[in-house]
XYZ file of C-alpha atoms in Angstrom:
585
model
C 27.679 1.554 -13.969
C 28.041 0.531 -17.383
C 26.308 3.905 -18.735
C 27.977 5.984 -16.689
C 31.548 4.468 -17.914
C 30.705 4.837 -21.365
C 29.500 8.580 -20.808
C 32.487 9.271 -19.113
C 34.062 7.759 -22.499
C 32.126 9.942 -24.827
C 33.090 13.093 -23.057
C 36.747 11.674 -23.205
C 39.315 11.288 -20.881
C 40.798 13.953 -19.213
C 43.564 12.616 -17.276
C 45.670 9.738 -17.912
C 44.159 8.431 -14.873
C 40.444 8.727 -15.078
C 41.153 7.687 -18.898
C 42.987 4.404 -17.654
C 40.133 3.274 -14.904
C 37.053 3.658 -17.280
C 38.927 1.648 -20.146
C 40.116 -0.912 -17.401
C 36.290 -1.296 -15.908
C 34.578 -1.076 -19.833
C 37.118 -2.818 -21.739
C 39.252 -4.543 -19.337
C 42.588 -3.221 -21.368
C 41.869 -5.294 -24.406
C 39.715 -3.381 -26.442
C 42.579 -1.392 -28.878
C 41.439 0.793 -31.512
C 38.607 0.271 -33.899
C 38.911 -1.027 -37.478
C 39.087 1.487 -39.822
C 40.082 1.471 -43.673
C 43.718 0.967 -45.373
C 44.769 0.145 -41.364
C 43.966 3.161 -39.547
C 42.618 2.904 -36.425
C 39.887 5.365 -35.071
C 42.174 8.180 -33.274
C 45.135 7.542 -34.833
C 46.986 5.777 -31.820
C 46.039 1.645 -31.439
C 47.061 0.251 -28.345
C 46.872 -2.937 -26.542
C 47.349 -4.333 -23.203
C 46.533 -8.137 -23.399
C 43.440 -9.392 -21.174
C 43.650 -12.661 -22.066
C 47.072 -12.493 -24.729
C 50.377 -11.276 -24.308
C 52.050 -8.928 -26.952
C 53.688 -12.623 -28.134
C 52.307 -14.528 -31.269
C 48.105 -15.367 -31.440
C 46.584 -17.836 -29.577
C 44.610 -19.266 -32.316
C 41.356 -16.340 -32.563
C 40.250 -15.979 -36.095
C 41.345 -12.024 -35.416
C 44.409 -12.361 -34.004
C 42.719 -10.651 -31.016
C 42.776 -7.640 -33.266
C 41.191 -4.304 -32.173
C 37.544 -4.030 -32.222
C 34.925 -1.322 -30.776
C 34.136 -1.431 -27.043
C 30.905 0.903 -26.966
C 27.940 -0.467 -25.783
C 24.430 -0.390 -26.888
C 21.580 1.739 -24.983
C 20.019 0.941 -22.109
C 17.167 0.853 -23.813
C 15.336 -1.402 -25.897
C 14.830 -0.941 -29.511
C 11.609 0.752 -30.641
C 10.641 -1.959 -33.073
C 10.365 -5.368 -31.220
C 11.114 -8.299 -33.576
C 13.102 -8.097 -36.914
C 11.991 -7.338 -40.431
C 13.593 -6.352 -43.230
C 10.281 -4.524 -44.301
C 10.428 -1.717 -41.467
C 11.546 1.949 -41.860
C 14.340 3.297 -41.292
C 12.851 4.064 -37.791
C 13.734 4.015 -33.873
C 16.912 3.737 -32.725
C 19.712 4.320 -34.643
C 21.845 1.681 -33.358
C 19.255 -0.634 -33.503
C 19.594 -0.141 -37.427
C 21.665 -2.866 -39.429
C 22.447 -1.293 -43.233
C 20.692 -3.989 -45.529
C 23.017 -5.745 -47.519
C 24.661 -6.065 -44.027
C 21.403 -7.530 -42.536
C 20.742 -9.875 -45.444
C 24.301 -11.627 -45.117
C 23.758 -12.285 -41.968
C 20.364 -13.840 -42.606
C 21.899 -15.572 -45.466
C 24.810 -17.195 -43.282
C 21.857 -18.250 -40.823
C 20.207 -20.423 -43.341
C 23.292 -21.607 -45.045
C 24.794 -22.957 -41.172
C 21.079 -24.665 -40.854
C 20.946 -26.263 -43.350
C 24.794 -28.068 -43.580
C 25.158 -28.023 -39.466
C 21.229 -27.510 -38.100
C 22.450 -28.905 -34.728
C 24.357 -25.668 -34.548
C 21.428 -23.613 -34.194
C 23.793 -20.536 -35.371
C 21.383 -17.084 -34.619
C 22.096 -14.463 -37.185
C 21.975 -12.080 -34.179
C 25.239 -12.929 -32.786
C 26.955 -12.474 -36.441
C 25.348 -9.086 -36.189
C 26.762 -8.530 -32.528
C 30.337 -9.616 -33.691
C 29.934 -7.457 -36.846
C 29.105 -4.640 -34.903
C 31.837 -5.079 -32.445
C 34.860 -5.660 -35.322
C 33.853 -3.385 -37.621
C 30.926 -0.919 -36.760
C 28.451 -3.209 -39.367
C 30.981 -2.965 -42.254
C 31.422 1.195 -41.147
C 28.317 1.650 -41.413
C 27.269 -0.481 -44.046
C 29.914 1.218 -46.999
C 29.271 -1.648 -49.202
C 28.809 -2.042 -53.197
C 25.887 -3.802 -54.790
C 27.538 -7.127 -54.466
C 28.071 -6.727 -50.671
C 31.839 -5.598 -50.732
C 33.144 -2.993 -48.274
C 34.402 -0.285 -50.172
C 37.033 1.487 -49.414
C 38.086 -2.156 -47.761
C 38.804 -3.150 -44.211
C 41.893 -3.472 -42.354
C 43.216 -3.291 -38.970
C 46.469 -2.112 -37.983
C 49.731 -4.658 -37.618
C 49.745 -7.244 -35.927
C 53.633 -6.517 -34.472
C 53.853 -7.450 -31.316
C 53.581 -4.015 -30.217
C 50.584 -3.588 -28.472
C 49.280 -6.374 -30.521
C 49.669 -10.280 -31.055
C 52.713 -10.588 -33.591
C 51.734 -12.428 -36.259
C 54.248 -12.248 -39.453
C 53.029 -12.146 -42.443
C 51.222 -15.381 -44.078
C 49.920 -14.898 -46.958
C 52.382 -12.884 -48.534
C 49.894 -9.661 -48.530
C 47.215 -11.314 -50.836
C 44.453 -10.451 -48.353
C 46.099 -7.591 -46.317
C 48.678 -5.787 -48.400
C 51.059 -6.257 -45.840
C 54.170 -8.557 -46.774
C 55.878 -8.499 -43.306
C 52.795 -8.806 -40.746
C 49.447 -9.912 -40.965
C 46.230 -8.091 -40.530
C 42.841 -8.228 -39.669
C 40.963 -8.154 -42.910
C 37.320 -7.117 -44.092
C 34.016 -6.755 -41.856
C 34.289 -9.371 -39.927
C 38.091 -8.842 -39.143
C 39.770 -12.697 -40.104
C 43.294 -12.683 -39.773
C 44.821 -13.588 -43.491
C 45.871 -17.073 -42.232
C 42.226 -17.757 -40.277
C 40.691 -16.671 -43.669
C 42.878 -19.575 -45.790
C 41.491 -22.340 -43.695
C 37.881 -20.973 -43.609
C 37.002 -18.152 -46.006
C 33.469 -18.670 -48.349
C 32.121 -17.914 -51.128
C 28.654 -17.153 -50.329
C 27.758 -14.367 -53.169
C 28.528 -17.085 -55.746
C 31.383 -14.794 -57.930
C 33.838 -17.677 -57.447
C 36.191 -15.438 -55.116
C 36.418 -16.222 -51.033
C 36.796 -12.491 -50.651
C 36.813 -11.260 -46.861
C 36.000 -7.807 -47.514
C 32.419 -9.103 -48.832
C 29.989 -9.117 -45.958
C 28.271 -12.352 -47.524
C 31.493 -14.342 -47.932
C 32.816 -13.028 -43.913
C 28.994 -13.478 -42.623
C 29.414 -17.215 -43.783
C 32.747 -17.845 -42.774
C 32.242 -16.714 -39.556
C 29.061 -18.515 -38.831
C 30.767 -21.739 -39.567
C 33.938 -20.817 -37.591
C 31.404 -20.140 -34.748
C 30.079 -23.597 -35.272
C 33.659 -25.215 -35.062
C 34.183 -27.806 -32.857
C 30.312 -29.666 -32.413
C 29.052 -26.207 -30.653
C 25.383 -25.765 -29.977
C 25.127 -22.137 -30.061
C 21.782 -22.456 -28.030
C 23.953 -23.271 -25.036
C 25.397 -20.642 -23.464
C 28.559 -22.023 -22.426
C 29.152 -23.225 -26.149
C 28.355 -19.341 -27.145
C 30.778 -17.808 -25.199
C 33.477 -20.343 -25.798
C 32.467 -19.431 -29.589
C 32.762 -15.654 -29.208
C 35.943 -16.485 -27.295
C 37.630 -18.153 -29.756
C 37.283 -15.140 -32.037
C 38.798 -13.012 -29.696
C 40.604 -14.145 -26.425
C 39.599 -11.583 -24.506
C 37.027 -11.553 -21.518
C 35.836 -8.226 -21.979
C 35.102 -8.492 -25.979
C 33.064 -11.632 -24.676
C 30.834 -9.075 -22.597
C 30.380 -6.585 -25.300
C 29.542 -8.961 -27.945
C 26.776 -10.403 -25.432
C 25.951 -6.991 -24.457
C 25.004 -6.130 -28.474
C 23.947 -9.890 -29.092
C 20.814 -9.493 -26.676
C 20.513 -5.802 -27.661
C 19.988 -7.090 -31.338
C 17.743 -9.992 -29.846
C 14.935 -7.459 -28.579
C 14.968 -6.010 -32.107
C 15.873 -3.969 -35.096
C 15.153 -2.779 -38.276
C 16.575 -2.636 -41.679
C 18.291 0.465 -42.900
C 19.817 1.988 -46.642
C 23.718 0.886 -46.777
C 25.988 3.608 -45.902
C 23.555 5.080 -43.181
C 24.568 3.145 -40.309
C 25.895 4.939 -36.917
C 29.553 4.062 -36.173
C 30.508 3.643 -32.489
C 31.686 7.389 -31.382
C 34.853 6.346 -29.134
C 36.979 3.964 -30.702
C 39.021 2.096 -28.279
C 42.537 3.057 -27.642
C 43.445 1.408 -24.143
C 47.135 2.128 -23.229
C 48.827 -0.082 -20.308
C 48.803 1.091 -16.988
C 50.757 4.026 -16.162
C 53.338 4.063 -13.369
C 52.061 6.140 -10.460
C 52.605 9.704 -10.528
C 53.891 10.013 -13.875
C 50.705 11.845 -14.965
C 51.456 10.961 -18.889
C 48.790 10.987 -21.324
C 47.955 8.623 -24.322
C 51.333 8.175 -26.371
C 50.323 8.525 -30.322
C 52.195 5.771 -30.304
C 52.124 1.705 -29.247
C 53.887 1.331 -26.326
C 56.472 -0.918 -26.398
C 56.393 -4.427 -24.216
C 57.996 -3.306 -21.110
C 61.334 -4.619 -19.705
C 60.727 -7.770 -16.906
C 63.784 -7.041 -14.969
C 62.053 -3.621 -14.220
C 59.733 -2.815 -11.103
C 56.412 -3.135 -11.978
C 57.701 -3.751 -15.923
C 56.564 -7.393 -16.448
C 53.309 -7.413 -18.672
C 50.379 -8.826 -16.765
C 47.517 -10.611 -18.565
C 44.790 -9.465 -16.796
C 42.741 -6.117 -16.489
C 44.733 -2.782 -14.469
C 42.031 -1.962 -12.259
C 41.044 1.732 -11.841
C 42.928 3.813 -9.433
C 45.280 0.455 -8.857
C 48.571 2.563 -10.463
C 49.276 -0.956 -11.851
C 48.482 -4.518 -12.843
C 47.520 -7.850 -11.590
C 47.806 -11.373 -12.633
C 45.147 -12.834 -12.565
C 45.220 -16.840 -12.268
C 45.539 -17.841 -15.719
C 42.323 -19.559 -17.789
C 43.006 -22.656 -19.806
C 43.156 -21.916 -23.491
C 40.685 -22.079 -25.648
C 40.714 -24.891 -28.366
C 42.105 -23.697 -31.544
C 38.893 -24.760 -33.900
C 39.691 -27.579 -36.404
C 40.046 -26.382 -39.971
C 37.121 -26.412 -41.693
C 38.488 -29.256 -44.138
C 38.281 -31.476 -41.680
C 35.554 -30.210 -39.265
C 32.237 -32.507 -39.069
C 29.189 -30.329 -40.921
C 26.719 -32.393 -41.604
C 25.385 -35.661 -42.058
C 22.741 -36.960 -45.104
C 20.934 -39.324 -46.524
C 23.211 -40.509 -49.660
C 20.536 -41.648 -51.813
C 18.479 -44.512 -49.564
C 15.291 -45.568 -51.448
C 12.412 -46.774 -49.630
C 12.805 -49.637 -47.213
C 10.909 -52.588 -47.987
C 10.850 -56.309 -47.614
C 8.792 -59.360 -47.483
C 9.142 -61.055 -43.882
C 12.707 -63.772 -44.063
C 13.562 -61.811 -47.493
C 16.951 -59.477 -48.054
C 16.358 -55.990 -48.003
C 17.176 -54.902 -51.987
C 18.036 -50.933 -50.705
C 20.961 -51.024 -48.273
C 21.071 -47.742 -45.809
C 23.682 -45.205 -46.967
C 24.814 -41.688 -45.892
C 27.190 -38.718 -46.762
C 29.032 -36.901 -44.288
C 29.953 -33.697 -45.407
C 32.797 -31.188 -43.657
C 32.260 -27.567 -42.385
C 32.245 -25.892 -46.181
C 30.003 -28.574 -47.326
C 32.660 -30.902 -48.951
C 32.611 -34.738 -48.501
C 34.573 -36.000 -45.251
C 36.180 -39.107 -45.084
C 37.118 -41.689 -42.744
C 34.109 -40.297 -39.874
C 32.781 -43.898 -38.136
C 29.082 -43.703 -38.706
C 27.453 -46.434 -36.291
C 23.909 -47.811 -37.663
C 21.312 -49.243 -35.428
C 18.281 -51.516 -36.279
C 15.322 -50.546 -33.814
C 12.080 -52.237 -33.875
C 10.195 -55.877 -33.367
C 10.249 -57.350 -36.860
C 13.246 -59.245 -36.071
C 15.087 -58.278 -39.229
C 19.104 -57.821 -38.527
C 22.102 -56.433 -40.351
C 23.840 -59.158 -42.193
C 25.825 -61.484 -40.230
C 23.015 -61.232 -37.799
C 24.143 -57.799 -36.042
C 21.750 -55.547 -34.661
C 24.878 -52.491 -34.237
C 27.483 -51.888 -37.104
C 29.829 -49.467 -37.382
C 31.293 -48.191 -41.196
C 33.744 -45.279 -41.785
C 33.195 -43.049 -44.819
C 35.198 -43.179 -47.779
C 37.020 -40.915 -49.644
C 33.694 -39.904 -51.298
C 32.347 -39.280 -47.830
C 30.087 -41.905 -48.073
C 29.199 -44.903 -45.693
C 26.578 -47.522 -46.593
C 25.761 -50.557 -44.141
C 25.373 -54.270 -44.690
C 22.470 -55.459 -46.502
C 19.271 -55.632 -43.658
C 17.995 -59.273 -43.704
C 13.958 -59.065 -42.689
C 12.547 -60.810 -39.685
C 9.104 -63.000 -39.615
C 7.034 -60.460 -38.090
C 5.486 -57.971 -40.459
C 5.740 -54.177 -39.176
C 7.572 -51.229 -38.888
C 10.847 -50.721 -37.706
C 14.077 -47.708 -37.825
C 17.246 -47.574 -38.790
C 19.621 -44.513 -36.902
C 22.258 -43.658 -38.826
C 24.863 -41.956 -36.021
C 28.162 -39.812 -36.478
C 30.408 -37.392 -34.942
C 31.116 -36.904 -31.201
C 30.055 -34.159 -28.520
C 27.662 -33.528 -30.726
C 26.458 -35.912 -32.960
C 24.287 -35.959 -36.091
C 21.660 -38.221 -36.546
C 19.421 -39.815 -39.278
C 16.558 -42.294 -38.970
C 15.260 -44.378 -41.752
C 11.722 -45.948 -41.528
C 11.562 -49.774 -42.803
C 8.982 -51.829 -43.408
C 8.952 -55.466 -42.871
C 5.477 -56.833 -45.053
C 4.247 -60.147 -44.366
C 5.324 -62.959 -46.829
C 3.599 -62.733 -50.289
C 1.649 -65.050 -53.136
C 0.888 -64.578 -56.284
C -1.378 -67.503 -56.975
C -3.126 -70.420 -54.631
C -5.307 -73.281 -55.908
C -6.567 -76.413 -54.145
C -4.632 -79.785 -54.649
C -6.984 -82.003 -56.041
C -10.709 -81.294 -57.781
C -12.914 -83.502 -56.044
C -16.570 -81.944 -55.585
C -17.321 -81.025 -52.128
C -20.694 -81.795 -50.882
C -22.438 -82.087 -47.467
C -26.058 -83.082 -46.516
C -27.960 -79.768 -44.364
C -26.742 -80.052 -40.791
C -23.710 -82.059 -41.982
C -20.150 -81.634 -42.188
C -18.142 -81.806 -45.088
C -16.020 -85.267 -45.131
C -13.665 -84.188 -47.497
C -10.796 -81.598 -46.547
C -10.168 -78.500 -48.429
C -6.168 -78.189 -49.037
C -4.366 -75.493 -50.950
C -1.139 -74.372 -52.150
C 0.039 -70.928 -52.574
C 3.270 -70.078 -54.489
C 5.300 -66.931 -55.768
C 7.221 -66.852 -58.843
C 6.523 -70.236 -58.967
C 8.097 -71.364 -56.157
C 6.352 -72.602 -52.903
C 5.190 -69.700 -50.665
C 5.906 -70.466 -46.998
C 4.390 -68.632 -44.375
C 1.612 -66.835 -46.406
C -0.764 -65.222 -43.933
C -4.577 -66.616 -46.505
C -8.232 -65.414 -45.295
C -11.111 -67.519 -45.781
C -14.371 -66.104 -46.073
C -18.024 -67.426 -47.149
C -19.035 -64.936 -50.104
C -21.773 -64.688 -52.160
C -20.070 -63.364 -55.158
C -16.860 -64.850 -56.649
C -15.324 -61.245 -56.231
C -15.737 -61.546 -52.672
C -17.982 -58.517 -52.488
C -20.117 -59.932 -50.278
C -20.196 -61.733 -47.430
C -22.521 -64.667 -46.624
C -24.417 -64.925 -43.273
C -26.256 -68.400 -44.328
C -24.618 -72.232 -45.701
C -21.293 -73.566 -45.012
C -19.999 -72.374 -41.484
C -16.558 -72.903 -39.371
C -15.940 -73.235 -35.830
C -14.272 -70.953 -33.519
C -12.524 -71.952 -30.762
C -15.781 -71.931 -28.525
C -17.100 -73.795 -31.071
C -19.589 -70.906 -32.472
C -20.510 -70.717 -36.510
C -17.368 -68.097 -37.917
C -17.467 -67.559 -42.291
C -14.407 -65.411 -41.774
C -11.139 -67.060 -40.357
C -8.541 -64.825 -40.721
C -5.395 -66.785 -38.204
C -4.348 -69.135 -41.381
C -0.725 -69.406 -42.713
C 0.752 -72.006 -45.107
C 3.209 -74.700 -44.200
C 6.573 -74.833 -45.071
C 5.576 -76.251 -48.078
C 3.211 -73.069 -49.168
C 0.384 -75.703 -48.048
C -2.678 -74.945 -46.300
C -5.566 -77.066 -44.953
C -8.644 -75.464 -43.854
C -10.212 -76.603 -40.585
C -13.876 -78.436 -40.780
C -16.463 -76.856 -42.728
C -20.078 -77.533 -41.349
C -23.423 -76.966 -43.399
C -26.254 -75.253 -42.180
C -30.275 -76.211 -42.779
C -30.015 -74.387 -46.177
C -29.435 -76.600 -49.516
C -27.618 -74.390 -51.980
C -24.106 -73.960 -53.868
C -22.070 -71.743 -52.202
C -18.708 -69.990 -52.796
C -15.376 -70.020 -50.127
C -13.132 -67.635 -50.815
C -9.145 -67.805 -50.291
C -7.145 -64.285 -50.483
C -3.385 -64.364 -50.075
C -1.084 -61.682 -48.487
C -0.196 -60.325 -51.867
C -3.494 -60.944 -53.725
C -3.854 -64.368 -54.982
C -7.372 -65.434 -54.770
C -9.006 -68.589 -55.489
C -12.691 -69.582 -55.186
C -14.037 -72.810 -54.181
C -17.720 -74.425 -54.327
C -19.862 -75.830 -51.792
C -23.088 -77.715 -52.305
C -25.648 -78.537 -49.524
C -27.802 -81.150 -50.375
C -29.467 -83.874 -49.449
C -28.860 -87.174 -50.309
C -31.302 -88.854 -52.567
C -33.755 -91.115 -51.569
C -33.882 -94.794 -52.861
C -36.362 -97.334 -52.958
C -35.292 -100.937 -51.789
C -35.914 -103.775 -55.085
C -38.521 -106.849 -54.134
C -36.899 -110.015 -53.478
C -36.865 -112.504 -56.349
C -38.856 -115.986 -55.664
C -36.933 -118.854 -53.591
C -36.113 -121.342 -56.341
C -36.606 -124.183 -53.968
C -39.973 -123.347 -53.355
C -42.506 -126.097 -54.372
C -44.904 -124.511 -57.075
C -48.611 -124.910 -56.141
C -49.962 -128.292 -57.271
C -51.779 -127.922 -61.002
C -55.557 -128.638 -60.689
C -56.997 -130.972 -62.962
């Protein structure tokens, strides 16, 4: 159906008639004449009868539902699959964007991703727009610096046949000083443009006749409003918020996944123009077998039959108009000033803090608007996930902290649990769709920086033997008594702890089985630690215990196996009362 409308088009209309039912069916009677330069429209004669807008003042669409081509791409599929910007001039010609054309639209992709990712903003549909408003800048008739030249405009925006929009930027943009028009490549209405033009060439000028600078602008107006351009219903309310009109939704999508299958890059100034500019006229009266006035026709009278404008689409061979039953608006897209881009890390350093220490980095972010200035006053609500225990100040899992006037927000100070681990902090802003940040923290288990026993007495134990004396330590950091210090104790055979031992001085586990490595001790809330029995083997020797602290303290103690000494018992001394042996003579 669709191909046979648009050759019926291309051959032209021979009959006010047959010229009225193909433009109802293709364009749906709000498809006026194309965007040509200095405000000429294709054939001479714009006209407009309103889809979705009356001939009163704009709705809110960045063009001021302006005119724009209706033609639709070929049935078939481009002959290059995929896009690159190193392919011939080759296959179809309307598959072929002009270059500079091309790269803005590439450009504006990256730009979106990187200040609003969750956008997801395809350069394919700026390409689809651009294609629809303005032929791909006619044809790509752009300078070196990406400029249309001779610039874009479209015709008045009066009220006849049109939105009436009076002039609002005193003809800075449009050189009109008593009605506005649709300006440059991507056809923004001069007030549109104030609130979100770019400069995305870097010459210091928001100038919409540049293909980079409209490219950009657009994308972001696109992205107004939390849209997720991957969702279809967000796409078309996008597309329909740059033009309120049903049928300019259809031919968009119609060149959007035409543009999707493929292209190629051409050399500016070689692009193909659409080859029937639209120039719908309202729906005759029956019989009156009048042709396209040169002319807008003006709003027709309500008190007469038949006279009162009608919103929606004349359908072919209907001799009139219906209404429809009216669509809710669609939302006017906040400003860019005050649209949510994107949210960042402000400067967070790494995360890190001994277990029941404060957290020296606090988590901080910058919200930034649609051009990529900072945004105040957006509530940004941070989240501690994880099992370490450690809480926001005040002992708050959940806080909540608007930007300032710098467009930053930085939570309370994080206070760390007792458990040692990893754990996140979300950073969370903006509704519908919100942005998100995570920040990995580390809670590390509590530190010393030196550890020595309490007292020097030797420690010895026979072979087979236990040691009677205790072995108690203290480990402290900065000085100050370490509590909670996770210490290993291992039997080494080198005071470097190289080397285990697998003979001498033994603990117990709990099964009662020899262990030289006990890894389960912690110091006291004094930063002391007493070791649990230590049991000699058969073999006599000095050995060496070795105590490690989380943090690296060390100290190494002695053991000696031996046995004890043998004595011999002293012979009693003589009784003094015993009677000495009689003297012989």
């Amino acid at each position: 159906m669709a191909a046979h409308i648009r050759r019926r088009l291309r051959k032209g209309a021979t009959t006010t008639a047959v010229a009225a039912a193909a433009v109802a069916a293709l364009a749906a009677s709000q498809a006026p004449a194309a965007t040509l330069a200095d405000g000429s429209a294709g054939s001479g004669d714009p006209k407009a009868a309103g889809e979705d807008t009356a001939s009163g003042e704009t709705d809110g669409a960045a063009t001021g539902n302006s005119p724009y081509y209706t033609d639709l791409p070929p049935l078939v599929t481009p002959d290059k699959p995929g896009s690159s910007s190193n392919l011939p001039a080759a296959g179809s010609a309307e598959a072929g964007i002009p270059a500079s054309v091309l790269a803005a639209y590439k450009q504006a992709e990256r730009t979106v991703a990187t200040t609003d990712p969750s956008c997801r903003l395809p350069w394919q549909l700026l390409a689809a727009i651009g294609k629809v408003e303005s032929g791909q800048a006619r044809g790509g008739r752009v300078d070196a610096n990406g400029t249309a030249s001779p610039r874009i405009l479209g015709p008045a925006l009066n009220g006849q046949g049109f939105a009436l929009i009076k002039d609002t930027d005193g003809g800075a943009y449009d050189g009109d000083a008593v009605h506005d028009r649709a300006v440059g490549p991507m056809q923004f209405i001069p007030s549109t443009w104030a609130s979100w033009g770019q400069d995305a060439n870097g010459d210091g000028r928001k100038d919409p006749n540049n293909i980079y600078d409209a490219a950009l602008a657009a994308g972001r107006y696109l992205c107004a409003n939390d849209r997720d351009l991957a969702l279809a219903a967000d796409l078309d309310q996008a597309v329909l918020s740059y033009n309120r009109s049903t049928e300019y939704l259809r031919t968009v999508r119609s060149w959007y996944s035409y543009y999707q299958r493929g292209t190629h890059e051409i050399p500016d100034g070689t692009g193909s123009l659409p080859s029937i500019p639209s120039t719908p006229s309202p729906s005759p009266s029956p019989g009156t077998g009048s042709g396209p006035s040169a002319t807008p026709s003006p709003k027709p009278s309500p008190d007469k039959p038949g006279g009162k404008p009608s919103p929606g689409p004349s359908k072919p061979g209907g001799g009139g108009s219906t209404s429809p039953t009216p669509k809710p608006p669609t939302p006017k897209p906040t400003p860019p000033s005050a649209t949510f881009g994107s949210l960042e890390n402000a400067g967070t350093g790494p995360l890190r803090a001994t277990a029941g220490q404060e957290f020296d980095e606090r988590v901080s972010v910058l919200a930034r608007n649609a051009v990529g200035a900072p945004l105040a006053k957006v509530p940004v609500t941070f989240t501690v996930t994880g099992g370490t225990g450690t809480l926001f100040a005040g002992g708050k899992k959940t806080v909540t902290v608007r930007t300032g006037s710098d467009g930053t927000a930085t939570a309370p100070k994080l206070q760390a649990g007792e458990k040692a681990g990893e754990f996140t902090v979300t950073a969370v802003a903006g509704t519908g769709r919100p942005r998100t940040l995570t920040y990995a923290a580390t809670v590390t288990a509590r530190q010393a920086d030196a550890i020595a026993r309490t007292d020097e007495k030797a420690l010895v134990a026979a072979p087979g033997e236990k040691f009677a004396d205790a072995v108690t330590v203290k480990a402290t950091y900065k000085d100050a008594a370490a509590a909670g210090v996770a210490v290993t104790a291992t039997m080494v055979k080198d005071r470097l702890g190289v080397i285990d031992n697998d003979k001498g001085p033994y603990f117990k586990d709990a099964d009662g089985k020899p262990v030289r490595t006990l890894t389960t001790l912690t110091t006291d809330a004094d930063g002391q630690l007493r070791l649990p029995e230590i049991f000699a083997d058969d073999n006599e020797g000095t050995y060496l215990l070795r105590l490690t602290t989380e943090g690296g303290a060390s100290v190494v103690i002695e053991l000696t196996v031996k046995a004890p000494e043998e004595t011999t018992p002293d012979e009693p001394a003589p009784d003094a009362t015993e009677t000495p042996a009689a003297t012989k003579p």
